[in-house]
Coordinates of C-alpha atoms in Angstrom, one line a residue:
Chain A
M970 CA 42.2 135.5 55.2
A971 CA 40.3 132.2 55.9
R972 CA 36.4 132.5 55.0
P973 CA 34.2 131.1 57.4
G974 CA 34.5 127.2 57.7
E975 CA 37.9 127.1 55.7
F976 CA 41.3 126.5 57.7
P977 CA 43.6 129.8 58.0
L978 CA 45.9 129.9 54.9
L979 CA 49.0 129.1 57.2
S980 CA 47.4 126.3 58.8
R981 CA 46.8 124.4 55.0
I982 CA 50.1 125.3 54.0
L983 CA 51.4 123.5 57.6
H984 CA 49.1 120.7 57.1
W985 CA 49.7 120.1 53.1
T986 CA 53.4 120.6 53.1
M987 CA 53.3 118.0 56.4
A988 CA 51.5 115.4 54.9
A989 CA 53.7 115.5 51.9
L990 CA 56.7 115.2 54.4
I991 CA 55.0 112.6 56.5
L992 CA 54.2 110.5 53.5
A993 CA 57.4 110.6 52.1
M994 CA 58.8 109.5 55.8
L995 CA 56.4 106.9 55.8
F996 CA 58.2 105.6 52.5
I997 CA 61.6 106.3 53.8
G998 CA 60.7 105.1 56.8
L999 CA 59.6 101.6 55.5
G1000 CA 62.2 101.3 52.6
M1001 CA 65.2 102.2 54.4
A1002 CA 64.6 99.3 56.9
A1003 CA 64.1 96.6 53.9
S1004 CA 67.2 97.9 51.5
L1005 CA 70.5 97.3 51.4
A1006 CA 71.4 99.1 48.3
H1007 CA 69.7 102.6 49.5
Y1008 CA 69.9 102.2 53.1
H1009 CA 72.4 104.9 53.7
Q1010 CA 70.9 107.5 51.4
L1011 CA 67.5 106.7 52.5
V1012 CA 69.2 107.3 56.2
A1013 CA 70.8 110.5 55.3
I1014 CA 67.4 112.3 54.5
H1015 CA 65.4 110.4 56.8
R1016 CA 67.1 112.6 59.8
P1017 CA 66.8 116.0 58.5
I1018 CA 63.3 115.3 57.4
G1019 CA 62.4 113.8 60.6
V1020 CA 63.9 117.3 62.1
L1021 CA 61.9 119.6 60.0
I1022 CA 58.7 117.7 60.9
L1023 CA 59.5 118.3 64.5
V1024 CA 60.1 122.0 64.0
L1025 CA 57.2 122.5 61.6
V1026 CA 54.6 120.3 64.1
A1027 CA 55.5 122.8 66.8
V1028 CA 54.9 126.0 64.3
R1029 CA 51.7 124.0 63.7
L1030 CA 50.7 123.1 67.4
V1031 CA 51.2 127.3 67.9
N1032 CA 49.4 128.1 64.9
R1033 CA 46.6 126.2 65.8
L1034 CA 45.9 127.6 69.4
V1035 CA 46.2 131.2 67.6
N1036 CA 44.4 130.2 64.6
P1037 CA 41.7 127.4 66.0
P1038 CA 40.1 125.2 63.3
P1039 CA 36.6 125.6 61.8
P1040 CA 34.1 123.8 64.0
L1041 CA 33.1 120.6 62.9
P1042 CA 29.7 120.5 61.0
A1043 CA 26.8 121.0 63.7
D1044 CA 24.8 118.2 62.2
M1045 CA 28.0 115.8 62.4
P1046 CA 27.0 113.1 65.3
L1047 CA 28.8 113.1 68.2
L1048 CA 30.7 109.8 68.0
L1049 CA 32.0 110.9 64.6
K1050 CA 33.3 114.3 65.9
F1051 CA 34.7 112.7 68.8
V1052 CA 36.5 110.0 66.7
A1053 CA 37.5 113.0 64.2
Q1054 CA 39.1 114.8 67.6
A1055 CA 40.8 111.8 68.8
S1056 CA 42.4 111.1 65.4
H1057 CA 44.0 114.4 65.7
V1058 CA 45.2 114.4 69.2
A1059 CA 46.7 111.3 68.0
L1060 CA 48.4 112.7 64.8
Y1061 CA 50.0 115.6 66.9
A1062 CA 51.0 113.1 69.5
L1063 CA 52.7 111.4 66.7
M1064 CA 54.4 113.7 65.0
F1065 CA 56.0 114.7 67.9
A1066 CA 57.1 111.6 69.4
L1067 CA 58.6 110.1 66.3
P1068 CA 61.3 112.3 65.5
L1069 CA 62.0 112.6 69.6
V1070 CA 62.1 109.0 70.0
G1071 CA 64.7 108.8 66.8
W1072 CA 66.5 111.6 68.0
G1073 CA 66.9 109.7 71.5
M1074 CA 67.2 106.5 70.4
L1075 CA 70.2 107.6 68.1
S1076 CA 71.7 109.5 71.0
A1077 CA 71.8 106.3 73.5
A1078 CA 73.2 104.3 70.5
R1079 CA 76.0 106.8 70.3
Y1080 CA 75.5 107.4 66.8
P1081 CA 76.7 110.7 65.5
I1082 CA 73.4 112.5 64.7
V1083 CA 74.3 114.1 61.2
L1084 CA 71.5 116.2 59.4
F1085 CA 73.9 117.4 56.7
G1086 CA 77.3 118.4 56.3
P1087 CA 79.0 119.4 59.5
L1088 CA 75.5 120.0 61.1
R1089 CA 74.3 117.7 63.6
L1090 CA 72.1 117.3 66.8
P1091 CA 74.0 116.7 70.1
P1092 CA 72.7 113.7 72.2
I1093 CA 69.8 113.9 74.5
L1094 CA 70.2 110.6 76.1
P1095 CA 73.4 109.0 77.8
H1096 CA 75.1 106.0 75.8
D1097 CA 72.8 103.1 76.8
V1098 CA 72.1 100.2 74.5
G1099 CA 69.3 98.6 76.7
L1100 CA 67.6 102.2 76.2
Y1101 CA 68.6 102.2 72.8
A1102 CA 67.0 98.9 71.9
A1103 CA 63.4 100.1 73.8
L1104 CA 63.2 103.4 72.0
R1105 CA 64.3 101.9 68.4
T1106 CA 61.2 99.2 69.0
T1107 CA 59.2 102.0 70.1
H1108 CA 59.5 104.2 67.1
T1109 CA 58.8 101.2 64.8
V1110 CA 55.8 100.7 66.9
L1111 CA 54.9 104.4 66.6
A1112 CA 55.8 104.5 62.9
L1113 CA 53.5 101.5 62.2
L1114 CA 50.7 103.7 64.2
L1115 CA 51.2 106.8 62.4
L1116 CA 51.1 105.0 59.2
A1117 CA 47.8 103.2 60.1
T1118 CA 46.2 106.8 61.8
F1119 CA 47.6 108.3 58.2
L1120 CA 45.4 105.6 56.1
A1121 CA 42.3 106.3 58.3
H1122 CA 42.7 110.1 57.9
L1123 CA 42.6 109.7 54.2
G1124 CA 40.1 107.6 54.4
A1125 CA 38.0 110.0 56.5
A1126 CA 38.7 112.9 54.8
L1127 CA 37.7 111.0 51.5
T1128 CA 34.6 109.8 52.8
H1129 CA 33.7 113.7 54.1
A1130 CA 34.8 114.7 50.5
L1131 CA 32.4 112.0 48.6
V1132 CA 30.0 110.4 50.8
F1133 CA 29.0 112.7 53.3
R1134 CA 29.7 116.0 50.7
D1135 CA 29.7 118.3 54.1
E1136 CA 32.1 121.1 54.6
V1137 CA 35.1 119.5 56.6
F1138 CA 37.2 118.5 53.1
P1139 CA 36.7 121.9 51.4
S1140 CA 37.7 123.8 55.0
M1141 CA 41.3 122.1 54.4
A1142 CA 41.2 122.2 50.3
P1143 CA 39.2 125.1 49.6
W1144 CA 39.6 124.3 45.4
A1145 CA 37.2 121.7 46.4
R1146 CA 34.4 123.5 47.7
R1147 CA 32.7 124.6 44.2
R1148 CA 32.9 121.3 42.9
V1149 CA 31.3 119.4 46.2
R1150 CA 28.4 122.3 46.3
I1151 CA 27.6 121.9 42.6
E1152 CA 27.7 118.0 43.2
A1153 CA 25.7 118.4 46.2
E1154 CA 23.0 120.3 44.9
A1155 CA 22.6 118.1 41.8
E1156 CA 22.4 115.4 44.0
A1157 CA 19.9 117.2 46.3
T1158 CA 17.8 118.0 43.0
P1159 CA 15.3 114.7 42.4
E1160 CA 15.6 113.3 39.5
V1161 CA 12.2 112.7 37.3
Chain Z
M837 CA 15.2 114.7 49.3
P838 CA 13.0 113.5 51.6
D839 CA 15.7 113.2 54.6
H840 CA 17.4 116.3 53.7
G841 CA 16.0 118.1 56.5
T842 CA 16.7 116.2 59.5
P843 CA 20.3 117.1 61.4
S844 CA 22.1 114.1 61.4
S845 CA 20.8 113.0 57.5
R846 CA 24.3 113.5 55.7
Y847 CA 25.4 110.8 58.2
G848 CA 22.6 108.4 58.9
L849 CA 22.7 104.7 57.7
S850 CA 20.4 105.7 55.1
A851 CA 22.7 108.7 53.4
L852 CA 25.1 105.5 53.3
I853 CA 23.7 103.0 51.6
R854 CA 22.6 105.0 48.6
P855 CA 24.3 103.3 45.5
R856 CA 26.2 106.6 45.0
A857 CA 27.6 106.5 48.8
L858 CA 28.6 102.4 48.3
A859 CA 30.1 103.1 44.8
S860 CA 32.3 106.1 46.7
F861 CA 33.3 103.9 49.5
V862 CA 34.7 101.7 46.7
V863 CA 36.5 104.2 45.4
I864 CA 37.7 105.2 48.7
G865 CA 38.5 101.8 49.8
A866 CA 40.6 101.5 46.7
I867 CA 42.4 104.4 47.3
V868 CA 43.5 103.7 50.8
A869 CA 44.1 99.9 49.8
A870 CA 46.3 101.1 47.4
V871 CA 48.3 103.6 49.5
A872 CA 48.7 100.8 52.0
A873 CA 49.9 98.1 49.2
S874 CA 52.5 100.9 48.1
F875 CA 53.8 100.8 52.2
A876 CA 53.7 96.7 51.9
Y877 CA 55.6 96.9 48.8
V878 CA 58.4 99.2 49.6
A879 CA 58.8 97.6 53.3
G880 CA 59.3 94.2 51.7
V881 CA 56.6 92.6 52.8
L882 CA 55.7 91.6 49.1
S883 CA 58.8 90.4 48.1
P884 CA 59.8 87.3 50.4
H885 CA 62.9 86.9 48.3
R886 CA 64.5 90.6 48.3
L887 CA 67.5 90.6 50.2
T888 CA 67.1 92.6 53.2
Q889 CA 69.2 93.3 56.1
A890 CA 67.0 91.1 58.4
R891 CA 67.6 88.1 56.2
M892 CA 71.5 89.0 55.8
I893 CA 71.4 89.1 60.1
D894 CA 68.9 86.2 59.9
R895 CA 71.6 83.8 57.6
F896 CA 74.2 84.8 60.2
E897 CA 71.9 83.2 63.1
L898 CA 71.2 80.4 60.7
V899 CA 74.9 79.2 60.3
N900 CA 76.2 80.0 63.7
G901 CA 73.7 79.3 65.7
P902 CA 71.7 81.9 68.0
H903 CA 74.3 83.8 70.0
P904 CA 72.3 86.6 72.1
G905 CA 73.7 89.6 73.0
F906 CA 76.8 89.3 70.5
R907 CA 77.6 90.7 67.3
R908 CA 76.8 88.6 64.3
N909 CA 79.7 88.8 62.7
H910 CA 83.4 89.3 64.2
A911 CA 81.5 88.0 67.8
K912 CA 84.8 87.7 69.4
G913 CA 86.9 90.7 70.4
V914 CA 88.4 92.8 72.8
C915 CA 88.1 96.6 73.2
V916 CA 91.3 98.7 73.0
A917 CA 92.0 102.7 73.2
G918 CA 94.7 104.8 72.7
W919 CA 94.7 108.0 70.2
F920 CA 95.6 108.9 66.5
D921 CA 98.8 111.7 65.8
S922 CA 98.0 113.0 62.2
N923 CA 101.2 114.5 60.3
G924 CA 98.6 117.2 58.4
A925 CA 99.8 115.2 55.1
G926 CA 95.8 114.0 54.7
Q927 CA 94.8 117.6 54.4
R928 CA 95.9 117.5 50.9
L929 CA 92.9 115.0 49.9
S930 CA 90.7 115.5 53.2
K931 CA 89.1 118.1 55.3
A932 CA 88.2 116.0 57.8
A933 CA 89.5 117.1 61.4
V934 CA 91.0 113.8 62.1
F935 CA 93.4 115.0 59.4
R936 CA 94.6 118.1 60.5
P937 CA 98.0 118.4 62.6
G938 CA 97.5 117.2 65.5
R939 CA 96.2 114.3 68.1
T940 CA 92.6 112.7 67.9
P941 CA 91.3 109.9 70.6
V942 CA 90.6 106.9 69.5
V943 CA 88.6 103.8 70.6
G944 CA 88.8 100.4 69.2
R945 CA 88.2 96.9 69.1
F946 CA 90.3 93.7 67.7
A947 CA 88.0 90.8 66.6
L948 CA 88.1 87.4 64.8
A949 CA 85.9 86.8 61.7
G950 CA 82.8 84.7 62.4
G951 CA 79.9 84.8 63.9
M952 CA 80.7 82.9 67.1
P953 CA 81.5 84.4 70.3
A954 CA 83.5 81.2 71.5
M955 CA 85.3 80.4 68.3
A956 CA 89.0 79.0 69.1
D957 CA 92.0 81.7 68.1
N958 CA 93.1 79.9 65.0
P959 CA 95.9 80.6 62.5
K960 CA 93.2 81.1 59.6
A961 CA 90.7 83.0 61.2
V962 CA 90.7 86.6 59.7
R963 CA 91.5 89.4 62.0
S964 CA 89.6 92.8 62.5
M965 CA 90.5 96.1 63.8
A966 CA 87.6 98.3 64.2
L967 CA 88.2 102.3 65.0
S968 CA 86.0 105.2 66.3
F969 CA 88.0 108.5 65.7
R970 CA 86.9 111.1 68.0
P971 CA 88.1 114.6 67.2
A972 CA 87.2 116.8 69.9
G973 CA 84.8 119.7 67.7
G974 CA 83.0 116.5 66.3
G975 CA 83.3 114.8 63.0
E976 CA 83.5 111.1 64.4
W977 CA 85.2 108.4 62.2
R978 CA 84.7 104.6 62.2
T979 CA 86.1 102.1 60.3
G980 CA 86.3 98.7 60.4
M981 CA 89.5 96.9 58.4
N982 CA 90.7 93.2 57.8
D983 CA 93.8 91.9 57.6
I984 CA 93.4 90.3 54.3
P985 CA 94.7 92.1 51.1
V986 CA 91.2 91.9 49.5
F987 CA 87.6 91.4 50.1
P988 CA 86.2 88.0 48.8
V989 CA 83.3 88.9 47.7
A990 CA 81.8 92.3 45.4
T991 CA 78.3 92.4 46.2
P992 CA 75.8 91.7 49.2
R993 CA 74.3 89.0 47.5
A994 CA 77.3 87.3 47.0
F995 CA 78.2 87.4 50.6
Y996 CA 74.8 86.0 51.6
D997 CA 75.4 83.0 49.2
Q998 CA 78.7 82.6 50.7
L999 CA 77.3 82.3 54.3
L1000 CA 75.5 79.3 53.2
A1001 CA 78.3 78.0 50.9
A1002 CA 80.8 78.1 53.8
R1003 CA 78.9 76.5 56.2
P1004 CA 80.7 73.6 57.9
D1005 CA 78.9 70.2 57.2
P1006 CA 77.7 68.6 60.8
A1007 CA 79.6 65.5 59.4
T1008 CA 82.9 66.5 58.2
G1009 CA 83.1 69.8 60.3
K1010 CA 84.3 71.3 57.1
P1011 CA 81.9 73.2 54.1
D1012 CA 80.6 70.8 51.5
P1013 CA 83.0 70.9 48.4
A1014 CA 80.3 70.9 46.0
R1015 CA 78.1 73.2 47.2
M1016 CA 81.6 75.4 47.4
K1017 CA 82.2 74.5 44.0
A1018 CA 78.8 75.6 42.8
F1019 CA 79.5 79.1 44.4
L1020 CA 82.8 79.6 42.9
A1021 CA 81.6 78.9 39.3
R1022 CA 78.9 81.4 40.1
Y1023 CA 81.0 84.4 41.4
P1024 CA 84.4 83.6 39.9
Q1025 CA 85.9 86.7 41.2
T1026 CA 85.9 85.1 44.8
G1027 CA 88.4 82.5 43.3
Q1028 CA 90.4 85.4 42.4
A1029 CA 90.2 87.1 45.8
L1030 CA 90.6 83.9 47.5
R1031 CA 93.9 83.0 46.2
L1032 CA 95.2 86.4 46.4
I1033 CA 94.0 86.1 50.4
G1034 CA 95.7 82.8 50.5
A1035 CA 99.1 83.9 48.9
Q1036 CA 99.6 86.5 51.7
P1037 CA 101.0 85.3 54.5
F1038 CA 99.2 85.1 57.8
S1039 CA 101.3 87.2 60.7
S1040 CA 102.1 85.5 64.3
G1041 CA 99.1 88.0 66.3
F1042 CA 97.1 90.8 65.9
D1043 CA 100.1 92.8 67.2
N1044 CA 102.2 92.6 64.0
A1045 CA 98.7 92.4 61.4
S1046 CA 98.1 95.2 59.0
Y1047 CA 94.8 95.8 58.6
N1048 CA 93.1 97.0 55.2
S1049 CA 89.8 99.2 54.6
L1050 CA 88.9 97.0 51.7
D1051 CA 86.1 99.0 50.2
A1052 CA 87.0 102.2 48.3
F1053 CA 85.9 105.6 49.9
R1054 CA 86.3 109.4 48.6
F1055 CA 88.4 112.0 50.4
V1056 CA 86.9 115.3 49.5
D1057 CA 89.3 118.2 50.1
A1058 CA 88.5 121.7 51.3
Q1059 CA 87.8 122.6 47.8
G1060 CA 85.4 120.0 47.0
R1061 CA 87.6 118.0 45.1
S1062 CA 86.8 114.0 45.4
T1063 CA 89.4 111.5 45.5
P1064 CA 89.0 107.8 45.8
V1065 CA 90.8 105.9 48.3
R1066 CA 91.7 102.8 50.3
W1067 CA 93.3 103.0 53.7
S1068 CA 95.4 100.6 55.5
M1069 CA 96.6 100.1 58.9
A1070 CA 100.3 99.0 58.4
A1071 CA 101.9 97.5 61.7
V1072 CA 104.9 99.2 63.1
Q1073 CA 105.2 95.9 64.7
P1074 CA 107.9 94.0 62.8
F1075 CA 105.9 91.2 61.0
A1076 CA 106.6 87.7 62.2
P1077 CA 104.9 84.7 60.5
E1078 CA 102.8 82.3 61.9
P1079 CA 105.0 79.6 63.7
A1080 CA 104.6 76.1 62.3
G1081 CA 103.1 73.5 64.6
E1082 CA 100.0 73.9 66.7
A1083 CA 99.2 77.4 67.2
G1084 CA 98.7 78.7 70.4
G1085 CA 99.5 75.5 72.1
G1086 CA 95.9 74.6 73.1
D1087 CA 94.9 78.0 74.4
P1088 CA 91.7 78.8 72.6
N1089 CA 92.3 82.9 73.0
Y1090 CA 96.0 82.4 72.1
L1091 CA 95.8 85.7 69.8
F1092 CA 94.1 87.8 72.3
D1093 CA 95.8 86.8 75.4
A1094 CA 98.9 87.3 73.6
L1095 CA 97.4 91.1 72.2
V1096 CA 96.4 91.9 75.9
A1097 CA 100.0 90.8 77.5
R1098 CA 102.1 92.5 74.7
L1099 CA 99.9 96.0 75.4
R1100 CA 101.0 95.3 78.9
Q1101 CA 104.3 95.8 78.0
G1102 CA 104.0 99.0 75.9
P1103 CA 101.8 100.5 73.4
L1104 CA 101.3 99.3 70.1
S1105 CA 101.4 101.7 66.5
W1106 CA 100.6 101.5 63.0
R1107 CA 101.0 104.0 60.5
L1108 CA 97.7 104.8 58.7
V1109 CA 98.5 104.4 55.2
V1110 CA 95.9 106.2 52.2
T1111 CA 96.0 104.4 48.6
V1112 CA 95.1 107.1 46.0
G1113 CA 93.1 105.6 43.7
Q1114 CA 93.6 106.8 39.7
P1115 CA 90.6 106.7 37.5
G1116 CA 89.5 103.6 36.4
D1117 CA 90.8 101.9 39.5
P1118 CA 87.6 99.9 40.4
T1119 CA 85.4 101.5 43.5
N1120 CA 82.5 99.3 43.3
D1121 CA 84.6 95.7 43.7
A1122 CA 86.5 94.9 46.9
T1123 CA 87.5 91.9 45.5
R1124 CA 90.0 93.7 43.0
P1125 CA 93.2 94.8 44.2
W1126 CA 94.2 98.7 43.2
P1127 CA 97.9 98.3 41.2
A1128 CA 100.6 98.4 43.5
N1129 CA 102.3 101.6 42.0
R1130 CA 99.6 103.7 42.9
E1131 CA 100.7 106.6 45.5
H1132 CA 100.7 106.1 48.9
V1133 CA 100.5 109.1 51.6
E1134 CA 101.2 108.1 55.3
V1135 CA 98.7 110.7 56.8
G1136 CA 99.5 109.6 60.7
T1137 CA 100.1 107.0 63.6
L1138 CA 97.4 104.7 65.4
T1139 CA 98.8 103.7 69.2
L1140 CA 96.8 102.0 71.2
N1141 CA 98.0 101.6 74.9
Q1142 CA 94.8 100.4 76.6
V1143 CA 92.9 97.1 76.6
E1144 CA 89.9 96.0 78.4
A1145 CA 87.4 92.9 78.0
E1146 CA 84.1 94.0 76.3
S1147 CA 81.8 95.5 79.0
P1148 CA 78.6 97.7 79.1
G1149 CA 79.3 101.2 77.4
D1150 CA 82.5 100.2 75.5
C1151 CA 83.6 99.2 72.3
R1152 CA 80.7 96.3 72.9
D1153 CA 78.1 99.0 72.6
I1154 CA 79.6 100.7 69.7
N1155 CA 78.4 100.0 66.2
F1156 CA 81.3 100.2 63.9
D1157 CA 79.4 101.2 61.0
P1158 CA 81.4 102.2 58.4
L1159 CA 79.5 104.8 56.8
V1160 CA 80.0 106.9 60.1
L1161 CA 81.9 109.3 58.6
P1162 CA 83.0 112.9 59.0
P1163 CA 83.1 115.7 56.4
G1164 CA 85.9 114.8 54.1
I1165 CA 85.1 111.1 54.2
A1166 CA 82.7 110.0 51.8
A1167 CA 81.2 106.4 50.4
S1168 CA 82.0 105.3 47.5
D1169 CA 80.2 103.5 44.6
D1170 CA 81.0 100.0 46.3
P1171 CA 77.8 98.3 47.2
L1172 CA 78.8 96.5 50.3
L1173 CA 79.1 100.1 52.0
S1174 CA 75.6 100.9 52.1
A1175 CA 74.9 97.1 52.8
R1176 CA 77.2 96.6 55.7
S1177 CA 76.0 99.8 57.3
A1178 CA 72.2 98.3 56.8
A1179 CA 73.2 95.0 58.3
Y1180 CA 75.3 96.5 60.9
S1181 CA 72.6 98.2 62.4
T1182 CA 70.2 94.9 62.3
S1183 CA 73.2 93.2 64.1
F1184 CA 73.2 96.1 66.5
T1185 CA 69.9 96.3 67.4
R1186 CA 69.3 92.8 67.6
R1187 CA 72.1 92.5 70.2
A1188 CA 71.3 95.6 72.0
G1189 CA 67.7 94.2 73.1
E1190 CA 69.3 90.9 74.2
A1191 CA 70.6 89.6 77.7
K1192 CA 74.5 89.9 77.8
S1193 CA 76.9 87.4 78.6
P1194 CA 80.4 88.1 79.4
S1195 CA 83.2 87.6 76.3
A1196 CA 85.3 84.8 76.1
V1197 CA 87.9 87.2 75.9
Q1198 CA 88.9 88.6 79.4
V1199 CA 91.5 90.8 80.3
P1200 CA 93.2 90.0 84.0
A1201 CA 93.1 93.0 86.4
G1202 CA 95.7 95.4 86.3
G1203 CA 95.3 94.7 82.2
K1204 CA 94.1 98.7 81.3
G1205 CA 97.3 100.5 81.4
A1206 CA 100.4 100.2 79.4

């Protein structure tokens, strides 16, 4: 069970698992678009990981409704709270949209959507190359937005941990709690 | 700390400009910048000389000029359809559904190698047959084959260099001999391959040509055993050499027109022949033939009976990616395969987003049926 001010264990497992998967997918996606030698292998793992992320983000949304996240620190300025919440909405939207757009664009291109071995997804859109082109561009734009949001999220998390030293970072990374508190106390003690 | 009691002290400006906070911002900035730089490196942004699919297709566009809406290579083509009758002999080597005894629908495309969609048919142009086998239960198989015995280059880089070396000089209409000579000196296996290609007589048409996978693949059987293979569509129509004299009597589409006329008279057939590689046979070098005494397994017959001009939703809008493979067929270590898959995808994506214009190859009304 979660201590007060901490994300529940399931939420933390989902967060850190998806963090690793999304970081990997950003590298795989960027790499496969610029690699002749490894393109085939990278595409072959890009599809199943994308589907895994789609499943996990659905689980995660349900979990978020069942186990709401701890509130942000009461003294956090409203503007910062708004930016934090907006960035989380953006991350959820992108985690849903990217796999769905990817699935849709492969459908519109009439590619078989192979996960592994004989396991494949059915098409969700008709064969239409104009639609494919639009979705393919959308996939790239959304991926770059996710990349930017990911970097902002990383920067914000580190700012909470190292500069604000509030409860935000330890709420998702409880192992950092003790260290943050000790350092905060040390900082709070005036040196003479 | 004097400001510790006020509600927003941790977030206030005075807290953020303390030396310790500023030092932390430097660390945070360095971490975020390092991750961003890793992204940029992987994406090739920092490597202007890395050969990527975008640069490969850029080179096609450079040497052929812009032809929006068309394939960047094998630009001039026509759509066909028919079926494949498997005799079951392929099951010994591959568990792919297409090799079970029975009939599989097939759509395909005949084309000329080259990135000019209005090029005139000519006896020296390499002809290609691209196919998509579509078994009812899934397990689609796509393959693109050429009517030459070996491929002129072994690697993507050599292919990229060849495109520029073989580019016709605007003054003479022929490749610059000095540049071609330098290219051949750099890639001696290409000279070898071109001699093999030149030694094989060209047939008179698309219908009596045989088409080869060139790249090696692996067949995987139901027990998981993997066998290196190459395959060919061997024409059932008897070989006839290209006639002497002016090819096609001035008709710039004489090869395609003859194919359409031939398909109107009746279906055309090819035997799918699988060549079984032995240990030591090169699977990573499409310029080198395998020994002639390798086992050949005839696994079925392709019959084509329909032809139509490229139009929305037909073969025009299919990417004949050679790595769209069913369980039972897998890529070999041939570096051309992943590169073809990548470059075809870029070509497909670019043309998918462009306005389309009609193919130079048109099929007169009534040409659909056999």
